[in-house]
C-alpha cells in the first residue's frame, strides 16, 4: 500500500471520509518501551469506523496482560475488548503498518522483557500479520540483534517513498567514531525488501536519550520524517524535547531539525492535521511545568519541519498522559484520543479513554468512548 504525507488508499480527504489519522498517511507507530505507542488507531475491517488497539497495561484484575482490540461499531462506540495473543511480557507498545503490501493492516508490538535468553533477541519487536477483520496471525520476531544498552523503541514508516513499510529501532549508544554528538544514540534502520525487513543499518542521531518515536510527513519529499522525543539534539533545553530526523532512508546522510520547545517529561506525542490546512501538526503530552499533572500542547506545523510556538489544549482532561489521532466524527479533520498514565482504582485503562473533536479552529470538550462489556 502506497504511503506518503498526503494520502493513502484508506484515508482520503474527500466526501467519503475515512477515520484513519493523517499521521498514518506516512505510518505512525512506535515500539518497545515507547512512551508514544500505548494506543494506535486504524480502520481494521474497512467499515469506515475507527478501531483502537490498546497496548498491554500490566497484570491484575483491572489490567490487560496483552494488547486488546476495540472494534468500532458506530460513532465512538466499540465492541467488547478482544485480546491479541503475544508472547508473555510482550505488547507494552503497539503500532499499525502494512509490512507486506497486501493493503491489510499488520500489528507491530514490543518484545518481551521477561522472556528467557535464547538464540533470538526476546526484546526485538514483533509483527502479527493482519487478517482484515480486526484479528491477527501469530507473532513473529523482526530479529533485531541484541545491542548493549538498546531500548528497542521502534517506529514504522516508508522512509524512502517506495510504498513499503520500513522499521527503525533505537539501537543504543553510537560508536565514538560515528556518534553525531558525545554520548549520542544510534538508530537501526531495517529497510523493507519485498515484504521482509532487511538487515539493520546503523544511523547515528543527535540525541542522548530517546523515549519515543512517531512518523509523519512534515514536508519531506524523500520519504517519511521521524520525530524523536527525549534529550539532546538541541531541542528541549535542560528538559526533554523533540527532534525531526529527515531523509532517514539515506542512512548516515540523514539530517536532524531540533524543535525549540521544552518539556519537563514527555509522555506521548501524535501528529495530525488538526487545523485543516493540509499540514501536519504535533500534539505533545507531558507532565511538569504548565502541565503539572499531565496535559497536552499543540504545535502548529509549517510543512517544512518547523512549528509555531506551542499552546495548551485546554480541552484535555486533567492528568492526560497519552494521545493518539483519528477522525472520530467523519468530518475530514483529525481528532484526539486521550488517556491517563494509568487507570486508578477499579477503572480499566480502556474505561478512561476519551476523544476530543477538532473543529479546525479549536478543540471541543473531551467525551468518553462507549465500550460494550464482554
Short mmCIF file of N, CA, C and O in Angstrom, two decimals, residues 99-200:
data_model
loop_
_atom_site.label_atom_id
_atom_site.label_comp_id
_atom_site.label_asym_id
_atom_site.label_seq_id
_atom_site.Cartn_x
_atom_site.Cartn_y
_atom_site.Cartn_z
N UNK A 99 3.26 -4.27 6.36
CA UNK A 99 4.63 -4.67 6.07
C UNK A 99 4.76 -5.43 4.77
O UNK A 99 5.80 -5.39 4.11
N UNK A 100 3.70 -6.14 4.34
CA UNK A 100 3.81 -6.98 3.16
C UNK A 100 3.10 -6.41 1.94
O UNK A 100 3.00 -7.06 0.90
N UNK A 101 2.56 -5.21 2.05
CA UNK A 101 1.97 -4.55 0.90
C UNK A 101 0.70 -5.17 0.38
O UNK A 101 0.35 -4.99 -0.78
N UNK A 102 -0.04 -5.87 1.26
CA UNK A 102 -1.28 -6.52 0.81
C UNK A 102 -2.52 -5.68 1.08
O UNK A 102 -3.64 -6.15 0.93
N UNK A 103 -2.33 -4.43 1.50
CA UNK A 103 -3.41 -3.48 1.78
C UNK A 103 -4.23 -3.91 3.00
O UNK A 103 -5.35 -3.44 3.19
N UNK A 104 -3.67 -4.77 3.84
CA UNK A 104 -4.28 -5.18 5.10
C UNK A 104 -3.33 -4.78 6.22
O UNK A 104 -2.13 -5.09 6.17
N UNK A 105 -3.86 -4.08 7.23
CA UNK A 105 -3.02 -3.58 8.30
C UNK A 105 -2.47 -4.72 9.17
O UNK A 105 -3.20 -5.62 9.58
N UNK A 106 -1.16 -4.65 9.44
CA UNK A 106 -0.50 -5.59 10.32
C UNK A 106 -0.21 -4.91 11.65
O UNK A 106 -0.16 -3.68 11.74
N UNK A 107 -0.02 -5.71 12.68
CA UNK A 107 0.20 -5.18 14.03
C UNK A 107 1.65 -5.42 14.44
O UNK A 107 2.16 -6.53 14.36
N UNK A 108 2.29 -4.35 14.89
CA UNK A 108 3.64 -4.44 15.46
C UNK A 108 3.53 -4.27 16.97
O UNK A 108 2.78 -3.41 17.45
N UNK A 109 4.27 -5.07 17.72
CA UNK A 109 4.25 -4.96 19.17
C UNK A 109 5.68 -5.01 19.70
O UNK A 109 6.59 -5.55 19.05
N UNK A 110 5.87 -4.46 20.88
CA UNK A 110 7.17 -4.52 21.53
C UNK A 110 7.48 -5.93 21.98
O UNK A 110 6.59 -6.74 22.23
N UNK A 111 8.77 -6.22 22.09
CA UNK A 111 9.21 -7.53 22.54
C UNK A 111 9.04 -7.71 24.03
O UNK A 111 8.53 -6.83 24.74
N UNK A 112 9.47 -8.84 24.53
CA UNK A 112 9.27 -9.20 25.93
C UNK A 112 10.51 -8.91 26.76
O UNK A 112 11.63 -9.24 26.36
N UNK A 113 10.29 -8.30 27.91
CA UNK A 113 11.37 -8.11 28.88
C UNK A 113 11.54 -9.32 29.79
O UNK A 113 12.49 -9.42 30.55
N UNK A 114 10.58 -10.24 29.72
CA UNK A 114 10.56 -11.35 30.67
C UNK A 114 11.00 -12.67 30.04
O UNK A 114 11.23 -13.64 30.75
N UNK A 115 11.09 -12.72 28.71
CA UNK A 115 11.41 -13.98 28.07
C UNK A 115 12.85 -14.40 28.37
O UNK A 115 13.74 -13.58 28.56
N UNK A 116 13.07 -15.70 28.41
CA UNK A 116 14.41 -16.23 28.65
C UNK A 116 15.29 -15.98 27.43
O UNK A 116 14.82 -15.93 26.30
N UNK A 117 16.57 -15.82 27.67
CA UNK A 117 17.50 -15.58 26.58
C UNK A 117 17.64 -16.84 25.74
O UNK A 117 17.81 -17.93 26.26
N UNK A 118 17.56 -16.68 24.44
CA UNK A 118 17.69 -17.82 23.54
C UNK A 118 18.50 -17.42 22.33
O UNK A 118 19.30 -16.49 22.37
N UNK A 119 18.27 -18.11 21.24
CA UNK A 119 19.01 -17.83 20.02
C UNK A 119 18.66 -16.46 19.45
O UNK A 119 19.49 -15.80 18.85
N UNK A 120 17.40 -16.04 19.63
CA UNK A 120 16.97 -14.74 19.13
C UNK A 120 16.84 -13.75 20.28
O UNK A 120 16.81 -14.14 21.45
N UNK A 121 16.76 -12.50 19.94
CA UNK A 121 16.64 -11.44 20.93
C UNK A 121 15.17 -11.33 21.37
O UNK A 121 14.33 -10.91 20.58
N UNK A 122 14.83 -11.68 22.61
CA UNK A 122 13.42 -11.63 23.03
C UNK A 122 12.85 -10.23 23.07
O UNK A 122 11.63 -10.06 23.05
N UNK A 123 13.69 -9.20 23.12
CA UNK A 123 13.22 -7.83 23.18
C UNK A 123 13.03 -7.20 21.80
O UNK A 123 12.60 -6.06 21.69
N UNK A 124 13.34 -7.96 20.77
CA UNK A 124 13.12 -7.46 19.42
C UNK A 124 11.63 -7.24 19.18
O UNK A 124 10.80 -8.04 19.62
N UNK A 125 11.25 -6.16 18.48
CA UNK A 125 9.84 -6.01 18.11
C UNK A 125 9.34 -7.20 17.31
O UNK A 125 10.12 -7.90 16.65
N UNK A 126 8.02 -7.40 17.36
CA UNK A 126 7.38 -8.49 16.64
C UNK A 126 6.31 -7.94 15.70
O UNK A 126 5.80 -6.84 15.91
N UNK A 127 5.95 -8.72 14.70
CA UNK A 127 4.88 -8.34 13.78
C UNK A 127 3.88 -9.47 13.69
O UNK A 127 4.24 -10.65 13.71
N UNK A 128 2.58 -9.11 13.66
CA UNK A 128 1.49 -10.06 13.50
C UNK A 128 0.75 -9.70 12.22
O UNK A 128 0.24 -8.57 12.09
N UNK A 129 0.67 -10.61 11.28
CA UNK A 129 0.02 -10.33 10.01
C UNK A 129 -1.48 -10.10 10.22
O UNK A 129 -2.15 -10.88 10.90
N UNK A 130 -2.01 -9.03 9.62
CA UNK A 130 -3.42 -8.75 9.73
C UNK A 130 -4.26 -9.63 8.82
O UNK A 130 -3.83 -9.99 7.72
N UNK A 131 -5.47 -9.97 9.28
CA UNK A 131 -6.38 -10.79 8.51
C UNK A 131 -7.36 -9.91 7.72
O UNK A 131 -7.87 -10.31 6.67
N UNK A 132 -7.62 -8.72 8.21
CA UNK A 132 -8.54 -7.80 7.55
C UNK A 132 -9.88 -7.67 8.24
O UNK A 132 -10.76 -6.96 7.75
N UNK A 133 -10.03 -8.34 9.37
CA UNK A 133 -11.29 -8.27 10.12
C UNK A 133 -11.07 -7.88 11.58
O UNK A 133 -11.95 -8.07 12.41
N UNK A 134 -9.88 -7.34 11.88
CA UNK A 134 -9.57 -6.96 13.25
C UNK A 134 -8.84 -8.02 14.03
O UNK A 134 -8.54 -7.82 15.21
N UNK A 135 -8.54 -9.16 13.39
CA UNK A 135 -7.76 -10.21 14.04
C UNK A 135 -6.39 -10.32 13.37
O UNK A 135 -6.19 -9.82 12.25
N UNK A 136 -5.47 -10.99 14.05
CA UNK A 136 -4.09 -11.05 13.58
C UNK A 136 -3.55 -12.46 13.73
O UNK A 136 -4.02 -13.25 14.55
N UNK A 137 -2.53 -12.76 12.93
CA UNK A 137 -1.89 -14.06 12.97
C UNK A 137 -0.90 -14.19 14.11
O UNK A 137 -0.90 -13.40 15.06
N UNK A 138 -0.03 -15.16 14.02
CA UNK A 138 0.95 -15.46 15.06
C UNK A 138 2.08 -14.43 15.04
O UNK A 138 2.56 -14.03 13.98
N UNK A 139 2.51 -14.02 16.22
CA UNK A 139 3.59 -13.05 16.35
C UNK A 139 4.90 -13.64 15.85
O UNK A 139 5.26 -14.77 16.21
N UNK A 140 5.62 -12.88 15.03
CA UNK A 140 6.92 -13.29 14.52
C UNK A 140 7.93 -12.20 14.80
O UNK A 140 7.67 -11.01 14.59
N UNK A 141 9.10 -12.57 15.29
CA UNK A 141 10.12 -11.60 15.64
C UNK A 141 10.70 -10.94 14.39
O UNK A 141 10.84 -11.56 13.34
N UNK A 142 11.03 -9.65 14.50
CA UNK A 142 11.74 -8.96 13.45
C UNK A 142 13.24 -9.25 13.50
O UNK A 142 14.00 -8.76 12.66
N UNK A 143 13.64 -10.00 14.50
CA UNK A 143 15.03 -10.47 14.64
C UNK A 143 16.04 -9.33 14.67
O UNK A 143 17.12 -9.41 14.07
N UNK A 144 15.68 -8.28 15.38
CA UNK A 144 16.65 -7.22 15.63
C UNK A 144 17.71 -7.76 16.59
O UNK A 144 17.37 -8.35 17.62
N UNK A 145 18.99 -7.63 16.27
CA UNK A 145 20.02 -8.24 17.11
C UNK A 145 20.13 -7.58 18.48
O UNK A 145 19.70 -6.43 18.67
N UNK A 146 20.70 -8.30 19.42
CA UNK A 146 20.97 -7.73 20.73
C UNK A 146 22.04 -6.64 20.61
O UNK A 146 23.05 -6.82 19.94
N UNK A 147 21.77 -5.51 21.26
CA UNK A 147 22.72 -4.41 21.30
C UNK A 147 22.79 -3.91 22.73
O UNK A 147 21.76 -3.60 23.35
N UNK A 148 23.97 -3.83 23.28
CA UNK A 148 24.15 -3.39 24.66
C UNK A 148 23.58 -1.98 24.83
O UNK A 148 23.88 -1.07 24.08
N UNK A 149 22.72 -1.83 25.85
CA UNK A 149 22.18 -0.52 26.18
C UNK A 149 21.02 -0.08 25.31
O UNK A 149 20.50 1.02 25.50
N UNK A 150 20.59 -0.91 24.36
CA UNK A 150 19.48 -0.53 23.48
C UNK A 150 18.15 -0.65 24.20
O UNK A 150 17.95 -1.55 25.02
N UNK A 151 17.22 0.26 23.90
CA UNK A 151 15.87 0.18 24.47
C UNK A 151 14.91 -0.52 23.53
O UNK A 151 13.83 -0.93 23.94
N UNK A 152 15.26 -0.59 22.24
CA UNK A 152 14.44 -1.21 21.19
C UNK A 152 13.11 -0.47 20.96
O UNK A 152 12.18 -1.04 20.41
N UNK A 153 13.04 0.79 21.39
CA UNK A 153 11.93 1.63 20.95
C UNK A 153 11.93 1.63 19.42
O UNK A 153 12.99 1.72 18.80
N UNK A 154 10.75 1.49 18.81
CA UNK A 154 10.75 1.39 17.35
C UNK A 154 9.61 2.20 16.73
O UNK A 154 8.65 2.57 17.39
N UNK A 155 9.75 2.44 15.43
CA UNK A 155 8.71 3.07 14.64
C UNK A 155 8.67 2.41 13.27
O UNK A 155 9.62 1.74 12.86
N UNK A 156 7.56 2.63 12.57
CA UNK A 156 7.38 2.05 11.24
C UNK A 156 6.96 3.16 10.29
O UNK A 156 6.07 3.95 10.61
N UNK A 157 7.58 3.22 9.12
CA UNK A 157 7.21 4.22 8.13
C UNK A 157 7.88 3.95 6.80
O UNK A 157 8.83 3.18 6.73
N UNK A 158 7.40 4.59 5.77
CA UNK A 158 8.01 4.47 4.45
C UNK A 158 9.08 5.55 4.34
O UNK A 158 8.81 6.67 3.92
N UNK A 159 10.30 5.20 4.68
CA UNK A 159 11.36 6.19 4.80
C UNK A 159 12.06 6.49 3.49
O UNK A 159 12.91 7.39 3.45
N UNK A 160 11.76 5.74 2.43
CA UNK A 160 12.37 6.05 1.14
C UNK A 160 11.33 6.21 0.03
O UNK A 160 11.68 6.19 -1.15
N UNK A 161 10.06 6.36 0.39
CA UNK A 161 8.98 6.66 -0.55
C UNK A 161 8.85 5.61 -1.65
O UNK A 161 8.54 5.95 -2.80
N UNK A 162 9.06 4.34 -1.30
CA UNK A 162 8.89 3.28 -2.28
C UNK A 162 7.57 2.54 -2.10
O UNK A 162 7.30 1.54 -2.77
N UNK A 163 6.73 3.01 -1.17
CA UNK A 163 5.43 2.39 -0.94
C UNK A 163 5.46 1.22 -0.01
O UNK A 163 4.42 0.57 0.20
N UNK A 164 6.61 0.90 0.59
CA UNK A 164 6.73 -0.23 1.51
C UNK A 164 7.09 0.27 2.90
O UNK A 164 7.82 1.25 3.07
N UNK A 165 6.59 -0.43 3.92
CA UNK A 165 6.82 -0.02 5.31
C UNK A 165 8.18 -0.50 5.79
O UNK A 165 8.50 -1.69 5.69
N UNK A 166 8.97 0.42 6.29
CA UNK A 166 10.28 0.12 6.86
C UNK A 166 10.18 0.20 8.38
O UNK A 166 9.20 0.72 8.92
N UNK A 167 11.19 -0.28 9.07
CA UNK A 167 11.20 -0.29 10.54
C UNK A 167 12.47 0.38 11.03
O UNK A 167 13.56 0.16 10.47
N UNK A 168 12.35 1.20 12.06
CA UNK A 168 13.52 1.81 12.68
C UNK A 168 13.46 1.53 14.18
O UNK A 168 12.39 1.61 14.79
N UNK A 169 14.60 1.18 14.76
CA UNK A 169 14.68 0.75 16.15
C UNK A 169 15.79 1.51 16.86
O UNK A 169 16.87 1.72 16.29
N UNK A 170 15.54 1.94 18.10
CA UNK A 170 16.60 2.55 18.91
C UNK A 170 17.65 1.48 19.19
O UNK A 170 17.33 0.42 19.70
N UNK A 171 18.91 1.79 18.85
CA UNK A 171 19.96 0.77 18.92
C UNK A 171 21.10 1.08 19.85
O UNK A 171 22.24 0.72 19.58
N UNK A 172 20.82 1.77 20.98
CA UNK A 172 21.86 2.00 21.96
C UNK A 172 22.77 3.16 21.61
O UNK A 172 22.50 3.96 20.70
N UNK A 173 23.88 3.26 22.33
CA UNK A 173 24.82 4.36 22.13
C UNK A 173 25.61 4.15 20.84
O UNK A 173 26.07 3.05 20.55
N UNK A 174 25.74 5.22 20.07
CA UNK A 174 26.50 5.14 18.83
C UNK A 174 27.99 5.00 19.12
O UNK A 174 28.50 5.56 20.11
N UNK A 175 28.71 4.23 18.31
CA UNK A 175 30.17 4.16 18.50
C UNK A 175 30.81 5.55 18.41
O UNK A 175 30.31 6.43 17.71
N UNK A 176 31.90 5.75 19.14
CA UNK A 176 32.54 7.06 19.18
C UNK A 176 32.89 7.57 17.79
O UNK A 176 32.78 8.77 17.51
N UNK A 177 33.29 6.68 16.90
CA UNK A 177 33.73 7.12 15.58
C UNK A 177 32.59 7.58 14.69
O UNK A 177 32.81 8.26 13.67
N UNK A 178 31.34 7.22 15.04
CA UNK A 178 30.20 7.63 14.22
C UNK A 178 29.23 8.53 14.95
O UNK A 178 28.31 9.08 14.33
N UNK A 179 29.39 8.72 16.26
CA UNK A 179 28.43 9.50 17.05
C UNK A 179 28.35 10.93 16.54
O UNK A 179 29.37 11.56 16.24
N UNK A 180 27.12 11.44 16.43
CA UNK A 180 26.90 12.82 15.98
C UNK A 180 27.25 13.80 17.08
O UNK A 180 27.79 14.88 16.82
N UNK A 181 26.93 13.45 18.32
CA UNK A 181 27.27 14.25 19.49
C UNK A 181 27.86 13.31 20.53
O UNK A 181 27.62 12.09 20.49
N UNK A 182 28.66 13.81 21.47
CA UNK A 182 29.18 12.94 22.52
C UNK A 182 28.06 12.24 23.28
O UNK A 182 27.11 12.89 23.73
N UNK A 183 28.14 10.94 23.38
CA UNK A 183 27.10 10.19 24.06
C UNK A 183 25.84 10.00 23.26
O UNK A 183 24.81 9.57 23.79
N UNK A 184 25.89 10.34 21.96
CA UNK A 184 24.71 10.25 21.11
C UNK A 184 24.27 8.81 20.86
O UNK A 184 25.06 7.88 20.94
N UNK A 185 22.99 8.66 20.55
CA UNK A 185 22.42 7.34 20.30
C UNK A 185 22.47 7.01 18.80
O UNK A 185 22.78 7.87 17.97
N UNK A 186 22.13 5.78 18.48
CA UNK A 186 22.03 5.38 17.10
C UNK A 186 20.70 4.67 16.85
O UNK A 186 20.09 4.11 17.76
N UNK A 187 20.24 4.74 15.62
CA UNK A 187 19.06 4.02 15.18
C UNK A 187 19.49 2.84 14.32
O UNK A 187 20.51 2.89 13.64
N UNK A 188 18.71 1.77 14.37
CA UNK A 188 18.90 0.64 13.48
C UNK A 188 17.77 0.66 12.47
O UNK A 188 16.61 0.51 12.82
N UNK A 189 18.11 0.89 11.20
CA UNK A 189 17.13 1.04 10.14
C UNK A 189 17.01 -0.26 9.36
O UNK A 189 17.99 -0.75 8.80
N UNK A 190 15.79 -0.82 9.34
CA UNK A 190 15.51 -2.06 8.63
C UNK A 190 14.65 -1.71 7.41
O UNK A 190 13.42 -1.57 7.52
N UNK A 191 15.27 -1.54 6.25
CA UNK A 191 14.53 -1.18 5.05
C UNK A 191 13.80 -2.41 4.52
O UNK A 191 14.30 -3.53 4.54
N UNK A 192 12.58 -2.18 4.02
CA UNK A 192 11.74 -3.27 3.55
C UNK A 192 12.27 -3.83 2.24
O UNK A 192 12.54 -3.10 1.29
N UNK A 193 12.41 -5.15 2.19
CA UNK A 193 12.87 -5.84 0.99
C UNK A 193 11.83 -6.87 0.59
O UNK A 193 11.81 -7.98 1.11
N UNK A 194 10.91 -6.47 -0.29
CA UNK A 194 9.86 -7.36 -0.78
C UNK A 194 9.03 -7.95 0.36
O UNK A 194 8.74 -9.15 0.37
N UNK A 195 8.67 -7.10 1.32
CA UNK A 195 7.81 -7.54 2.41
C UNK A 195 8.55 -8.06 3.62
O UNK A 195 7.92 -8.47 4.60
N UNK A 196 9.88 -8.04 3.59
CA UNK A 196 10.68 -8.54 4.71
C UNK A 196 11.65 -7.44 5.14
O UNK A 196 12.43 -6.94 4.31
N UNK A 197 11.63 -7.03 6.43
CA UNK A 197 12.61 -6.04 6.90
C UNK A 197 14.02 -6.55 6.70
O UNK A 197 14.34 -7.69 7.02
N UNK A 198 14.89 -5.71 6.12
CA UNK A 198 16.26 -6.12 5.83
C UNK A 198 17.17 -6.05 7.03
O UNK A 198 16.74 -5.82 8.17
N UNK A 199 18.46 -6.24 6.78
CA UNK A 199 19.45 -6.18 7.85
C UNK A 199 19.58 -4.75 8.36
O UNK A 199 19.48 -3.79 7.59
N UNK A 200 19.81 -4.59 9.68
CA UNK A 200 19.87 -3.24 10.26
C UNK A 200 21.04 -2.42 9.73
O UNK A 200 22.15 -2.92 9.57
#
